PDB file of C-alpha atoms in Angstrom:
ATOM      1  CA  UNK A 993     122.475 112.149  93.363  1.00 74.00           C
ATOM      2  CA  UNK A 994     122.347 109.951  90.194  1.00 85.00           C
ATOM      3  CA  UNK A 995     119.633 111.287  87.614  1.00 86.00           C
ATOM      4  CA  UNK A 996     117.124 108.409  87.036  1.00 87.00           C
ATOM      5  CA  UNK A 997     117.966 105.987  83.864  1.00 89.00           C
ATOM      6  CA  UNK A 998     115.506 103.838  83.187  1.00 89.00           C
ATOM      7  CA  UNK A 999     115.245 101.396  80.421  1.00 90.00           C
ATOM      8  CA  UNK A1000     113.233  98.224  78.531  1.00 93.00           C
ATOM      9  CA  UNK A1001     114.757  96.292  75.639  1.00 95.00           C
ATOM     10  CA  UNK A1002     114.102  92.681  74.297  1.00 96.00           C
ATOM     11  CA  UNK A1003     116.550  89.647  75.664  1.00 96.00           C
ATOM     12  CA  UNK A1004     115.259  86.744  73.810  1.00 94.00           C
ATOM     13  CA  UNK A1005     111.663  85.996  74.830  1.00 95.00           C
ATOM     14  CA  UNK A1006     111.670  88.153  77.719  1.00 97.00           C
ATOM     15  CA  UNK A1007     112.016  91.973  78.579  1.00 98.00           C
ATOM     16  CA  UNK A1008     115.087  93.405  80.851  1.00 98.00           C
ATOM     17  CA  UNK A1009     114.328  96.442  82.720  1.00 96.00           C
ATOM     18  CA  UNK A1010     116.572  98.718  84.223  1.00 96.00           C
ATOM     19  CA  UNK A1011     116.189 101.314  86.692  1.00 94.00           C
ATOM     20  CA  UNK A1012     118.896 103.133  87.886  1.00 94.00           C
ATOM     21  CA  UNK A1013     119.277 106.644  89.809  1.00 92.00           C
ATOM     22  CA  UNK A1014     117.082 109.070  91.622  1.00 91.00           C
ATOM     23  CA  UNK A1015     113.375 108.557  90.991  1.00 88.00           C
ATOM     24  CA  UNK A1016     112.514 112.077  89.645  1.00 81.00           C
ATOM     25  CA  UNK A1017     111.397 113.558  87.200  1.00 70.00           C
ATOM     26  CA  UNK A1018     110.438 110.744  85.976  1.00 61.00           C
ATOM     27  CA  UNK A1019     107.390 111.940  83.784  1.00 58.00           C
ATOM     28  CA  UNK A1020     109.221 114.497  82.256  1.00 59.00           C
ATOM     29  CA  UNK A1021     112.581 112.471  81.812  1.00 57.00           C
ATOM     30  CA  UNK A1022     111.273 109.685  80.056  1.00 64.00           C
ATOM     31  CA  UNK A1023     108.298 107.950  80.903  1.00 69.00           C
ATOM     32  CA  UNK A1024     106.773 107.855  77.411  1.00 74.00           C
ATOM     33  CA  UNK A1025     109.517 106.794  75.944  1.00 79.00           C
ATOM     34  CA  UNK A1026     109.701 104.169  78.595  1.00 84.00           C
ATOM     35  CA  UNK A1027     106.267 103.227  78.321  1.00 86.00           C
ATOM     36  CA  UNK A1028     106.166 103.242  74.388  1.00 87.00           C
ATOM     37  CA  UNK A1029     109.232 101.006  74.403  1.00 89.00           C
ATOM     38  CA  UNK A1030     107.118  98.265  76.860  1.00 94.00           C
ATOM     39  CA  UNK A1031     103.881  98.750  74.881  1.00 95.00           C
ATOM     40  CA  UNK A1032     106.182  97.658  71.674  1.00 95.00           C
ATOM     41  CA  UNK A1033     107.599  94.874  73.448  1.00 97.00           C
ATOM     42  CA  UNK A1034     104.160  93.290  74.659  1.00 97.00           C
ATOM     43  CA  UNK A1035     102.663  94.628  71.384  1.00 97.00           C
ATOM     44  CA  UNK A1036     105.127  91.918  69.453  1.00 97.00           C
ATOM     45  CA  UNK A1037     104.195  88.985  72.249  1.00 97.00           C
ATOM     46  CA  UNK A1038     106.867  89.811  75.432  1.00 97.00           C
ATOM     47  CA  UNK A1039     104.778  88.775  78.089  1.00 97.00           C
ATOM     48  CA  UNK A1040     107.551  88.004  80.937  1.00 98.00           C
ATOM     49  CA  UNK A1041     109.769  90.628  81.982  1.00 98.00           C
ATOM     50  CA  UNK A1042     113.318  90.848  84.721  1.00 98.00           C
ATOM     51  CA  UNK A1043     113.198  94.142  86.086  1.00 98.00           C
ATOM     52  CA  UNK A1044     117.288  95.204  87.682  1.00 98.00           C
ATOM     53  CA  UNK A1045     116.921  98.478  90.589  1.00 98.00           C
ATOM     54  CA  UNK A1046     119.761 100.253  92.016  1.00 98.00           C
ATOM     55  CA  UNK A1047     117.737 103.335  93.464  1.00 96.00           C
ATOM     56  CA  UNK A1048     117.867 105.734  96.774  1.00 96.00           C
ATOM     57  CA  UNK A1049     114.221 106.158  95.812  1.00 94.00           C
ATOM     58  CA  UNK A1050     112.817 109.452  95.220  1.00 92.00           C
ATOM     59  CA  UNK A1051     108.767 110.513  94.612  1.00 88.00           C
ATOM     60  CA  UNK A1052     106.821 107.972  95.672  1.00 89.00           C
ATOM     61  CA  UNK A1053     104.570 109.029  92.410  1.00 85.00           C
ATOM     62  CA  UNK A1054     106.604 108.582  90.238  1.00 86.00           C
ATOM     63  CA  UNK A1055     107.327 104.784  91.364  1.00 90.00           C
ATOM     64  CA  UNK A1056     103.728 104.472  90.870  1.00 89.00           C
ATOM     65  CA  UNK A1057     104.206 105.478  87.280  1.00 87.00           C
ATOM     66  CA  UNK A1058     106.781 102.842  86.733  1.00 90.00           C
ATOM     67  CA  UNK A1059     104.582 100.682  88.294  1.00 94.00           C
ATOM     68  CA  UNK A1060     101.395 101.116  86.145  1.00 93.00           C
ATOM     69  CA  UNK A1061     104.347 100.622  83.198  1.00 94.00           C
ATOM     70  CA  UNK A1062     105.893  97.267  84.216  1.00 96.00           C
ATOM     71  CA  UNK A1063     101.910  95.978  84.796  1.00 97.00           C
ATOM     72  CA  UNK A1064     101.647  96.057  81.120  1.00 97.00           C
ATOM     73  CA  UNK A1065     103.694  92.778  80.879  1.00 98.00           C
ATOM     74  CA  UNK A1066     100.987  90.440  81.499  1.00 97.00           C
ATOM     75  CA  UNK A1067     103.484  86.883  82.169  1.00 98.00           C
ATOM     76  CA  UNK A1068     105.905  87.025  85.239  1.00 98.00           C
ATOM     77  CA  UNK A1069     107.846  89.937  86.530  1.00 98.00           C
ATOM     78  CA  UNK A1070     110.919  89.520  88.309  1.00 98.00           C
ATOM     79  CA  UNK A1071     113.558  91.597  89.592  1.00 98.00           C
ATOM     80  CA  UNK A1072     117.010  91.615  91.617  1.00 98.00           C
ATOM     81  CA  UNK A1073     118.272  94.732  93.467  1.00 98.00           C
ATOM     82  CA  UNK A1074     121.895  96.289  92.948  1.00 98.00           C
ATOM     83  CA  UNK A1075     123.480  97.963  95.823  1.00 98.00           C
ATOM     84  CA  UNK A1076     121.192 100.023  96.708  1.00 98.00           C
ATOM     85  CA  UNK A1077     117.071  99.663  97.075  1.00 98.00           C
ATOM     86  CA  UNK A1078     115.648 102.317  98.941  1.00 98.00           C
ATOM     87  CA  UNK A1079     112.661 104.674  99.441  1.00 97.00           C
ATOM     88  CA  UNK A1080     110.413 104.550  96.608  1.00 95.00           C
ATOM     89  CA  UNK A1081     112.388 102.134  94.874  1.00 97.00           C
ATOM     90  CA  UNK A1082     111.404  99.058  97.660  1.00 98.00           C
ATOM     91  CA  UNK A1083     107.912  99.939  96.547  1.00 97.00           C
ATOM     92  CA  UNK A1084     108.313  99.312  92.539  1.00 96.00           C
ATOM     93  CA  UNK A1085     110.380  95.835  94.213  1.00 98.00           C
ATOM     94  CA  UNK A1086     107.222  94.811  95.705  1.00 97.00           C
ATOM     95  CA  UNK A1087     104.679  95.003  93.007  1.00 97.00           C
ATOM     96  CA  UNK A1088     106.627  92.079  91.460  1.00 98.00           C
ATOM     97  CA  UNK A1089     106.030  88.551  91.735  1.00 98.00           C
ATOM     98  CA  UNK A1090     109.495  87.923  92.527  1.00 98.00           C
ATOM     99  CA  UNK A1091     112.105  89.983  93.932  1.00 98.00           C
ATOM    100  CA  UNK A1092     115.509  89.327  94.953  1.00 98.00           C
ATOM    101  CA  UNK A1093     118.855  90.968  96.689  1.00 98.00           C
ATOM    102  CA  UNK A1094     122.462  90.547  97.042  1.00 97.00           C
ATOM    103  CA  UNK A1095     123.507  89.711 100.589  1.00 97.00           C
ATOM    104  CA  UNK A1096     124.970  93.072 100.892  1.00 95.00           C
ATOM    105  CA  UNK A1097     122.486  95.596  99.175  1.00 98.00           C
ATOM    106  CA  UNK A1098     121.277  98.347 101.326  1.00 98.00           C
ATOM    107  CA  UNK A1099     117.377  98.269 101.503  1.00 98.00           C
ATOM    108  CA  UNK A1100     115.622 100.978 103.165  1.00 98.00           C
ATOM    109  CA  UNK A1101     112.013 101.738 103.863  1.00 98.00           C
ATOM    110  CA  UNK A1102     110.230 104.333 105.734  1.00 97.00           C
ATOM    111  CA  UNK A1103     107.141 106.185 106.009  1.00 97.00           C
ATOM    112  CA  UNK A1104     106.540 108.453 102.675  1.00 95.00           C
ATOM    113  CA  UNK A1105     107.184 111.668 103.135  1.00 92.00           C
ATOM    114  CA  UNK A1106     106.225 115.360 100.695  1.00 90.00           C
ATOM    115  CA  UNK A1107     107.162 118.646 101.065  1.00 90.00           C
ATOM    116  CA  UNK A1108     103.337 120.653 101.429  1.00 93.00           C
ATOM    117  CA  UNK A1109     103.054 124.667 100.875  1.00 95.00           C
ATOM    118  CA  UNK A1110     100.294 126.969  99.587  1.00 97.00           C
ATOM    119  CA  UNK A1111      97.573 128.148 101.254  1.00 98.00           C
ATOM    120  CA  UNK A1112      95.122 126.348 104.071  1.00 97.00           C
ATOM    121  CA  UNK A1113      93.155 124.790 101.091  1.00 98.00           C
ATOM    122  CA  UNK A1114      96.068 123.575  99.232  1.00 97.00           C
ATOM    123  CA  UNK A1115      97.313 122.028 101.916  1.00 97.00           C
ATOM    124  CA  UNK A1116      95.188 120.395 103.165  1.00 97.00           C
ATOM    125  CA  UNK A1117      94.382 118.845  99.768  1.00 97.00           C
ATOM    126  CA  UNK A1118      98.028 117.960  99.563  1.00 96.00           C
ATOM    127  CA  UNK A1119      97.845 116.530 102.797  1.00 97.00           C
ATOM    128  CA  UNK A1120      94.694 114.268 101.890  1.00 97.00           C
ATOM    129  CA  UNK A1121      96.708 112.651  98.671  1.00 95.00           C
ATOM    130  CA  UNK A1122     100.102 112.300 101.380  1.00 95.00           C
ATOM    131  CA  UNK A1123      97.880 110.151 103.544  1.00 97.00           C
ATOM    132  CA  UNK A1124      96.305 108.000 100.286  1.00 97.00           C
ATOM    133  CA  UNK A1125      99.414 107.032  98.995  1.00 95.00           C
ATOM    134  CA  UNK A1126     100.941 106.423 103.287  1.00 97.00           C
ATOM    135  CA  UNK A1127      97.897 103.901 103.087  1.00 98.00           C
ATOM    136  CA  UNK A1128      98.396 102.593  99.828  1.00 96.00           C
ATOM    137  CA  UNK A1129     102.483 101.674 100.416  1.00 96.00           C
ATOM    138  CA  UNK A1130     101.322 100.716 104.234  1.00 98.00           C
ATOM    139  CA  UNK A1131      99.128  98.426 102.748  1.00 98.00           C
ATOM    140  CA  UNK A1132     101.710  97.057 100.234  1.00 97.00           C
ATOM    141  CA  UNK A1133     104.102  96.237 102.733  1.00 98.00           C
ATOM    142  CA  UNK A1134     101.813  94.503 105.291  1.00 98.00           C
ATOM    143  CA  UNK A1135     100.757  92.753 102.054  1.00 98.00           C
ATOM    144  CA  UNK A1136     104.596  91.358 100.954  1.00 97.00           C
ATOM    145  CA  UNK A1137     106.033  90.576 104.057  1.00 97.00           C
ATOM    146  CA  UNK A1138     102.645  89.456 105.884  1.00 97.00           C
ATOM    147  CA  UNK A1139     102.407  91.806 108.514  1.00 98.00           C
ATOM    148  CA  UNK A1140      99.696  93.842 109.616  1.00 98.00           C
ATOM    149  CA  UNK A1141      99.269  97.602 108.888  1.00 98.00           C
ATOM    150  CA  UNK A1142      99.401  98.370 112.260  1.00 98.00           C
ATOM    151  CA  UNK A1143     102.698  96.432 112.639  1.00 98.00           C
ATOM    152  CA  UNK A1144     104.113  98.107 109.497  1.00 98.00           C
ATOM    153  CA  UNK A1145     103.087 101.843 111.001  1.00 97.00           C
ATOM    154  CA  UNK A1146     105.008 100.894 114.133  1.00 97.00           C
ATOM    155  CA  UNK A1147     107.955  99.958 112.280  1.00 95.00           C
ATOM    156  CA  UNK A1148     108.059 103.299 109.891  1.00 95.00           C
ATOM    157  CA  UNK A1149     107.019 105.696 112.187  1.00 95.00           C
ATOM    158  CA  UNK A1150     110.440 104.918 114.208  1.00 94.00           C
ATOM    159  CA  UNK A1151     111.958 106.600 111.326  1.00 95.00           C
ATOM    160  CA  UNK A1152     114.036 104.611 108.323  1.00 97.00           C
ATOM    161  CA  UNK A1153     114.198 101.311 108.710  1.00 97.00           C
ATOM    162  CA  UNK A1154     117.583  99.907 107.458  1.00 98.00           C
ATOM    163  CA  UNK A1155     118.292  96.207 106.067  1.00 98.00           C
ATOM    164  CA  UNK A1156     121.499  94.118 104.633  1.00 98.00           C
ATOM    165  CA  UNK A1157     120.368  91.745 101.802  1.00 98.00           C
ATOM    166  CA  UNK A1158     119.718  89.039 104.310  1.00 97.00           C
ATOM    167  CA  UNK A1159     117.820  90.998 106.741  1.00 98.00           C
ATOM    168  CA  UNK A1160     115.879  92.446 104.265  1.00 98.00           C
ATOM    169  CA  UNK A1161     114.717  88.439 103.570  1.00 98.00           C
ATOM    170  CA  UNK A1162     114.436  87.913 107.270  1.00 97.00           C
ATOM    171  CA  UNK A1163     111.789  90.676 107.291  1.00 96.00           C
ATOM    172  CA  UNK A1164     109.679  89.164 104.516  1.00 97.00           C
ATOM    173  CA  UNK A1165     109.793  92.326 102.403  1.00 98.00           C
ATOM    174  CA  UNK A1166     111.792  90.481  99.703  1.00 98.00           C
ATOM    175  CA  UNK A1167     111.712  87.130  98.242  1.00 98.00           C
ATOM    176  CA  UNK A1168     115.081  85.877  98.569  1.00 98.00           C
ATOM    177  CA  UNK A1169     118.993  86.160  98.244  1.00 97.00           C
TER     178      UNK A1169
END
């Protein structure tokens, strides 16, 4: 597994973001330093940003994190996927306003999934946030590729779902090639 590198930097009057890796660990690898670098960039007037993934995914809170982070940039937000866009990475590609893959980039989605222990209470308090954040990315992807929720349960709870590039565009879940 790659470790998660994530990155914002000034290219002319825009911002280029990079996220690379494993989403994990996200919030103790480097999520202030990501998110002071983007509140400096829209501090000194980047309002547009281009945001590269080449992820397996990860926690599906952590994307969120990234999420609230890019949301800062208050122009357009684009993005292109590398090889690989999967998990909890699909979910930071659809919070933009335009996202794009390669023909041959592997794009997988599926229902989110945690790993639950402690005792009845904990649990089931676990188990309350696991089915807020199901709804929230259910609702997300019903949203981007104009399906319904139910049709988007149907589809994820047959297990990963598995696109090229081209399918992937096919499906509505991403904007183009």
């Amino acid at each position: 597994k790659r470790p998660l590198v994530i990155t914002a930097q000034r290219n002319g009057r825009k911002a280029d973001v990079r996220i690379e890796g494993v989403i994990a660990n996200y919030e103790r690898a480097n999520a202030r330093d990501f998110e002071a670098v983007v509140d400096q960039l829209v501090a000194s007037g980047i309002v547009d940003a281009h945001c590269y993934i080449d992820s397996e995914g990860g926690s599906v809170i952590e994307a969120k994190r990234m999420v609230r982070s890019l949301r800062k940039f208050t122009g357009r937000v684009t993005g292109e996927g590398g090889p690989a866009v999967m998990s909890a990475a699909t979910y930071v590609g659809l919070q933009l306003d335009e996202f794009k893959l390669s023909k041959t980039t592997a794009y997988m989605f599926h229902k989110p999934a945690a790993r639950i222990e402690g005792n009845e209470d904990q649990v089931e308090s676990d188990l309350k946030g696991l089915k807020d954040v199901t709804q929230e990315y259910r609702a997300a992807y019903a949203a981007k590729t104009g399906k319904t929720e139910d049709e988007i349960e149907a589809l994820w709870s047959k297990g990963d779902r598995w696109y090229t590039g081209e399918e992937a565009v096919a499906e509505g879940c991403v904007d183009g090639l």
